[in-house]
């Protein structure tokens, strides 16, 4: 699957319009846009996180982002519905009339419409919602940790240069 590269937003602040309720402990990143049409509202609960450049647009009712939910960068949510507590919506995902349950995860780049079953546990479809909690060892975790250590060294190690990947070549 190929995702469109996310660009930093031109706006340094998030914006909202209409009936929007934001809990003081919720976090909304730069460039996010939260809108509620007439007779609609958006409610963002405690500990929720709205990513950079995300758009939430309530039309014809209410969009609720429950406590601890995480919406990645570039997410688009339109219509009415609910994102459950501790749910995770991957970057660049579009959801029309959300019905994401508590603790569920939506993979990045997904498109979920009213015709997509909200609770289909299939991993073969990019728009499927899968369980958030891993049940065993996480594949690739050791490689991820090595990559993280190389990108963000500590304890006086030399950082890798993007121009010269070998630190001895600098």
PDB file of N, CA and C in Angstrom, residues 50-86:
ATOM      1  N   UNK A  50      -5.428  14.355  18.861  1.00  0.00           N
ATOM      2  CA  UNK A  50      -5.784  14.593  17.464  1.00  0.00           C
ATOM      3  C   UNK A  50      -4.505  15.008  16.750  1.00  0.00           C
ATOM      4  N   UNK A  51      -4.101  14.240  15.735  1.00  0.00           N
ATOM      5  CA  UNK A  51      -2.818  14.438  15.072  1.00  0.00           C
ATOM      6  C   UNK A  51      -2.759  15.634  14.144  1.00  0.00           C
ATOM      7  N   UNK A  52      -1.537  15.941  13.736  1.00  0.00           N
ATOM      8  CA  UNK A  52      -1.240  17.058  12.851  1.00  0.00           C
ATOM      9  C   UNK A  52      -2.070  16.990  11.569  1.00  0.00           C
ATOM     10  N   UNK A  53      -2.748  18.078  11.241  1.00  0.00           N
ATOM     11  CA  UNK A  53      -3.493  18.160   9.995  1.00  0.00           C
ATOM     12  C   UNK A  53      -4.749  17.321   9.930  1.00  0.00           C
ATOM     13  N   UNK A  54      -5.187  16.756  11.049  1.00  0.00           N
ATOM     14  CA  UNK A  54      -6.422  15.960  11.055  1.00  0.00           C
ATOM     15  C   UNK A  54      -7.623  16.886  10.879  1.00  0.00           C
ATOM     16  N   UNK A  55      -8.692  16.350  10.282  1.00  0.00           N
ATOM     17  CA  UNK A  55      -9.931  17.109  10.096  1.00  0.00           C
ATOM     18  C   UNK A  55     -11.078  16.291  10.651  1.00  0.00           C
ATOM     19  N   UNK A  56     -11.839  16.889  11.577  1.00  0.00           N
ATOM     20  CA  UNK A  56     -13.067  16.292  12.104  1.00  0.00           C
ATOM     21  C   UNK A  56     -14.191  17.232  11.709  1.00  0.00           C
ATOM     22  N   UNK A  57     -15.186  16.728  10.968  1.00  0.00           N
ATOM     23  CA  UNK A  57     -16.268  17.565  10.456  1.00  0.00           C
ATOM     24  C   UNK A  57     -17.600  16.889  10.766  1.00  0.00           C
ATOM     25  N   UNK A  58     -18.281  17.394  11.796  1.00  0.00           N
ATOM     26  CA  UNK A  58     -19.577  16.840  12.190  1.00  0.00           C
ATOM     27  C   UNK A  58     -20.661  17.415  11.289  1.00  0.00           C
ATOM     28  N   UNK A  59     -21.412  16.513  10.658  1.00  0.00           N
ATOM     29  CA  UNK A  59     -22.507  16.903   9.775  1.00  0.00           C
ATOM     30  C   UNK A  59     -23.718  16.060  10.140  1.00  0.00           C
ATOM     31  N   UNK A  60     -24.810  16.702  10.543  1.00  0.00           N
ATOM     32  CA  UNK A  60     -26.047  15.978  10.815  1.00  0.00           C
ATOM     33  C   UNK A  60     -26.089  15.265  12.149  1.00  0.00           C
ATOM     34  N   UNK A  61     -25.270  15.672  13.110  1.00  0.00           N
ATOM     35  CA  UNK A  61     -25.274  15.018  14.418  1.00  0.00           C
ATOM     36  C   UNK A  61     -23.986  15.267  15.163  1.00  0.00           C
ATOM     37  N   UNK A  62     -23.535  14.257  15.893  1.00  0.00           N
ATOM     38  CA  UNK A  62     -22.403  14.420  16.798  1.00  0.00           C
ATOM     39  C   UNK A  62     -21.264  13.463  16.446  1.00  0.00           C
ATOM     40  N   UNK A  63     -20.044  13.974  16.519  1.00  0.00           N
ATOM     41  CA  UNK A  63     -18.847  13.133  16.479  1.00  0.00           C
ATOM     42  C   UNK A  63     -18.275  13.154  17.889  1.00  0.00           C
ATOM     43  N   UNK A  64     -18.084  11.967  18.470  1.00  0.00           N
ATOM     44  CA  UNK A  64     -17.511  11.844  19.805  1.00  0.00           C
ATOM     45  C   UNK A  64     -16.175  11.116  19.685  1.00  0.00           C
ATOM     46  N   UNK A  65     -15.135  11.739  20.210  1.00  0.00           N
ATOM     47  CA  UNK A  65     -13.827  11.101  20.321  1.00  0.00           C
ATOM     48  C   UNK A  65     -13.658  10.807  21.811  1.00  0.00           C
ATOM     49  N   UNK A  66     -13.743   9.528  22.171  1.00  0.00           N
ATOM     50  CA  UNK A  66     -13.765   9.120  23.579  1.00  0.00           C
ATOM     51  C   UNK A  66     -12.383   9.225  24.224  1.00  0.00           C
ATOM     52  N   UNK A  67     -12.356   9.058  25.529  1.00  0.00           N
ATOM     53  CA  UNK A  67     -11.139   9.223  26.331  1.00  0.00           C
ATOM     54  C   UNK A  67      -9.999   8.338  25.835  1.00  0.00           C
ATOM     55  N   UNK A  68      -8.828   8.949  25.664  1.00  0.00           N
ATOM     56  CA  UNK A  68      -7.629   8.210  25.305  1.00  0.00           C
ATOM     57  C   UNK A  68      -7.524   7.806  23.850  1.00  0.00           C
ATOM     58  N   UNK A  69      -8.488   8.190  23.017  1.00  0.00           N
ATOM     59  CA  UNK A  69      -8.423   7.838  21.592  1.00  0.00           C
ATOM     60  C   UNK A  69      -7.285   8.610  20.930  1.00  0.00           C
ATOM     61  N   UNK A  70      -6.699   8.015  19.892  1.00  0.00           N
ATOM     62  CA  UNK A  70      -5.574   8.617  19.193  1.00  0.00           C
ATOM     63  C   UNK A  70      -5.876   8.635  17.705  1.00  0.00           C
ATOM     64  N   UNK A  71      -5.975   9.830  17.121  1.00  0.00           N
ATOM     65  CA  UNK A  71      -6.199   9.989  15.686  1.00  0.00           C
ATOM     66  C   UNK A  71      -4.897  10.478  15.077  1.00  0.00           C
ATOM     67  N   UNK A  72      -4.343   9.714  14.145  1.00  0.00           N
ATOM     68  CA  UNK A  72      -3.055  10.040  13.550  1.00  0.00           C
ATOM     69  C   UNK A  72      -3.104  11.254  12.645  1.00  0.00           C
ATOM     70  N   UNK A  73      -1.933  11.648  12.160  1.00  0.00           N
ATOM     71  CA  UNK A  73      -1.805  12.800  11.276  1.00  0.00           C
ATOM     72  C   UNK A  73      -2.576  12.575   9.982  1.00  0.00           C
ATOM     73  N   UNK A  74      -3.235  13.624   9.521  1.00  0.00           N
ATOM     74  CA  UNK A  74      -3.929  13.570   8.246  1.00  0.00           C
ATOM     75  C   UNK A  74      -5.208  12.768   8.230  1.00  0.00           C
ATOM     76  N   UNK A  75      -5.744  12.418   9.394  1.00  0.00           N
ATOM     77  CA  UNK A  75      -7.004  11.661   9.466  1.00  0.00           C
ATOM     78  C   UNK A  75      -8.158  12.578   9.087  1.00  0.00           C
ATOM     79  N   UNK A  76      -9.142  12.033   8.368  1.00  0.00           N
ATOM     80  CA  UNK A  76     -10.361  12.757   8.012  1.00  0.00           C
ATOM     81  C   UNK A  76     -11.548  11.983   8.551  1.00  0.00           C
ATOM     82  N   UNK A  77     -12.333  12.627   9.425  1.00  0.00           N
ATOM     83  CA  UNK A  77     -13.544  12.038   9.991  1.00  0.00           C
ATOM     84  C   UNK A  77     -14.691  12.961   9.603  1.00  0.00           C
ATOM     85  N   UNK A  78     -15.714  12.413   8.911  1.00  0.00           N
ATOM     86  CA  UNK A  78     -16.844  13.222   8.457  1.00  0.00           C
ATOM     87  C   UNK A  78     -18.140  12.515   8.802  1.00  0.00           C
ATOM     88  N   UNK A  79     -19.154  13.292   9.204  1.00  0.00           N
ATOM     89  CA  UNK A  79     -20.480  12.740   9.466  1.00  0.00           C
ATOM     90  C   UNK A  79     -20.792  12.738  10.935  1.00  0.00           C
ATOM     91  N   UNK A  80     -21.364  11.615  11.407  1.00  0.00           N
ATOM     92  CA  UNK A  80     -21.700  11.450  12.818  1.00  0.00           C
ATOM     93  C   UNK A  80     -21.237  10.079  13.273  1.00  0.00           C
ATOM     94  N   UNK A  81     -20.902   9.972  14.553  1.00  0.00           N
ATOM     95  CA  UNK A  81     -20.507   8.676  15.085  1.00  0.00           C
ATOM     96  C   UNK A  81     -19.558   8.824  16.245  1.00  0.00           C
ATOM     97  N   UNK A  82     -18.890   7.716  16.565  1.00  0.00           N
ATOM     98  CA  UNK A  82     -18.056   7.664  17.767  1.00  0.00           C
ATOM     99  C   UNK A  82     -16.746   6.932  17.486  1.00  0.00           C
ATOM    100  N   UNK A  83     -15.668   7.492  18.027  1.00  0.00           N
ATOM    101  CA  UNK A  83     -14.371   6.829  18.083  1.00  0.00           C
ATOM    102  C   UNK A  83     -14.228   6.402  19.540  1.00  0.00           C
ATOM    103  N   UNK A  84     -14.138   5.102  19.800  1.00  0.00           N
ATOM    104  CA  UNK A  84     -14.148   4.565  21.158  1.00  0.00           C
ATOM    105  C   UNK A  84     -12.923   4.920  21.978  1.00  0.00           C
ATOM    106  N   UNK A  85     -13.044   4.692  23.278  1.00  0.00           N
ATOM    107  CA  UNK A  85     -11.934   4.998  24.181  1.00  0.00           C
ATOM    108  C   UNK A  85     -10.726   4.120  23.855  1.00  0.00           C
ATOM    109  N   UNK A  86      -9.559   4.737  23.882  1.00  0.00           N
ATOM    110  CA  UNK A  86      -8.275   4.087  23.597  1.00  0.00           C
ATOM    111  C   UNK A  86      -8.204   3.468  22.206  1.00  0.00           C
TER     112      UNK A  86
END
